[in-house]
Amino acid sequence: MNFAFIPSPSNSTWEIGPLTLHFYAICILLGIAVAIWIGRKRYEKMGGNPDDVSDAAAWAVPAGIIGGRIYHVITSPQKYFGADGVPTDAFKIWEGGLGIWGA
């Protein structure tokens, strides 16, 4: 058995009624929740108010998602602004497209 290769799951979505959940989105949300939880604990140990971490995350997380989407749109202009592009599709985040450095 080759342990250097981990195959991708055959299914990457989870259907709950009309809602489709992508596994990568669940992982991102779980990572955000764990980061906030760890940040709150560490900041409190340093003598800070843990609510400050939550307050900062309330602004930083949406800003990061919006920034990732803007980066994706800027680096894939043909899809949105090319000859067959539809500029309003840039707002359809549920269709995928999020630039994440290091991913």
Coordinates of C-alpha atoms in Angstrom, one line a residue:
M1 CA 0.0 0.0 0.0
N2 CA 1.3 3.4 -1.0
F3 CA 0.9 5.7 2.0
A4 CA 2.2 8.7 0.1
F5 CA -1.1 8.9 -1.8
I6 CA -4.4 9.7 -0.2
P7 CA -7.3 9.6 -2.7
S8 CA -9.9 12.2 -2.8
P9 CA -13.4 11.2 -1.6
S10 CA -15.7 10.2 -4.5
N11 CA -18.4 12.6 -3.2
S12 CA -17.5 16.2 -2.3
T13 CA -20.9 17.5 -1.4
W14 CA -23.6 16.8 1.1
E15 CA -27.3 17.4 0.1
I16 CA -29.7 18.5 2.8
G17 CA -33.0 19.2 1.1
P18 CA -32.4 22.1 -1.3
L19 CA -29.2 23.0 0.4
T20 CA -25.9 21.7 -1.0
L21 CA -22.9 21.7 1.4
H22 CA -19.4 21.4 0.0
F23 CA -16.9 19.6 2.2
Y24 CA -14.3 22.3 1.6
A25 CA -16.7 24.9 2.9
I26 CA -17.3 22.8 6.0
C27 CA -13.6 22.5 6.5
I28 CA -13.1 26.3 6.1
L29 CA -16.0 27.0 8.6
L30 CA -14.6 24.5 11.1
G31 CA -11.1 26.0 10.8
I32 CA -12.6 29.5 11.5
A33 CA -14.5 28.2 14.5
V34 CA -11.4 26.4 15.9
A35 CA -9.2 29.5 15.3
I36 CA -11.6 31.8 17.1
W37 CA -11.9 29.3 20.0
I38 CA -8.1 28.9 20.3
G39 CA -7.6 32.6 19.9
R40 CA -10.1 33.4 22.7
K41 CA -8.4 31.0 25.1
R42 CA -4.9 32.2 24.3
Y43 CA -5.9 35.9 24.5
E44 CA -7.6 35.3 27.8
K45 CA -4.4 33.7 29.2
M46 CA -2.5 36.8 28.2
G47 CA -5.0 38.9 30.3
G48 CA -7.1 40.2 27.4
N49 CA -10.9 40.1 27.0
P50 CA -11.7 37.0 24.9
D51 CA -14.7 38.9 23.4
D52 CA -12.2 41.1 21.6
V53 CA -11.1 38.1 19.6
S54 CA -14.8 37.4 18.6
D55 CA -15.3 41.1 17.8
A56 CA -12.2 41.1 15.5
A57 CA -13.3 37.9 13.9
A58 CA -16.7 39.3 13.1
W59 CA -15.0 41.8 10.9
A60 CA -11.9 39.8 9.7
V61 CA -13.7 36.7 8.5
P62 CA -16.2 38.4 6.1
A63 CA -13.4 40.7 5.0
G64 CA -11.2 37.7 4.2
I65 CA -14.0 36.0 2.3
I66 CA -14.8 39.1 0.3
G67 CA -11.1 39.7 -0.4
G68 CA -10.7 36.1 -1.5
R69 CA -13.6 36.5 -3.9
I70 CA -12.2 39.8 -5.3
Y71 CA -8.8 38.2 -5.8
H72 CA -10.5 35.3 -7.7
V73 CA -12.4 37.7 -9.9
I74 CA -9.3 39.8 -10.6
T75 CA -7.2 36.8 -11.5
S76 CA -9.9 35.2 -13.7
P77 CA -11.2 38.2 -15.6
Q78 CA -12.2 36.3 -18.8
K79 CA -14.9 34.4 -16.9
Y80 CA -16.6 37.6 -15.8
F81 CA -15.5 40.3 -18.2
G82 CA -14.4 38.5 -21.3
A83 CA -16.4 38.1 -24.6
D84 CA -18.7 35.5 -23.2
G85 CA -18.4 36.7 -19.6
V86 CA -21.3 37.9 -17.4
P87 CA -20.1 40.6 -14.9
T88 CA -22.9 39.9 -12.4
D89 CA -21.7 36.3 -12.1
A90 CA -18.9 37.7 -9.9
F91 CA -21.5 37.9 -7.2
K92 CA -22.5 34.2 -7.4
I93 CA -20.2 32.9 -4.7
W94 CA -22.3 29.7 -4.4
E95 CA -20.9 28.7 -7.8
G96 CA -17.4 28.6 -6.4
G97 CA -14.3 30.7 -6.9
L98 CA -12.3 31.8 -3.9
G99 CA -8.7 32.7 -4.2
I100 CA -6.8 31.4 -1.1
W101 CA -3.1 31.9 -1.0
G102 CA -1.2 28.7 -0.2
A103 CA -4.1 26.5 -1.1

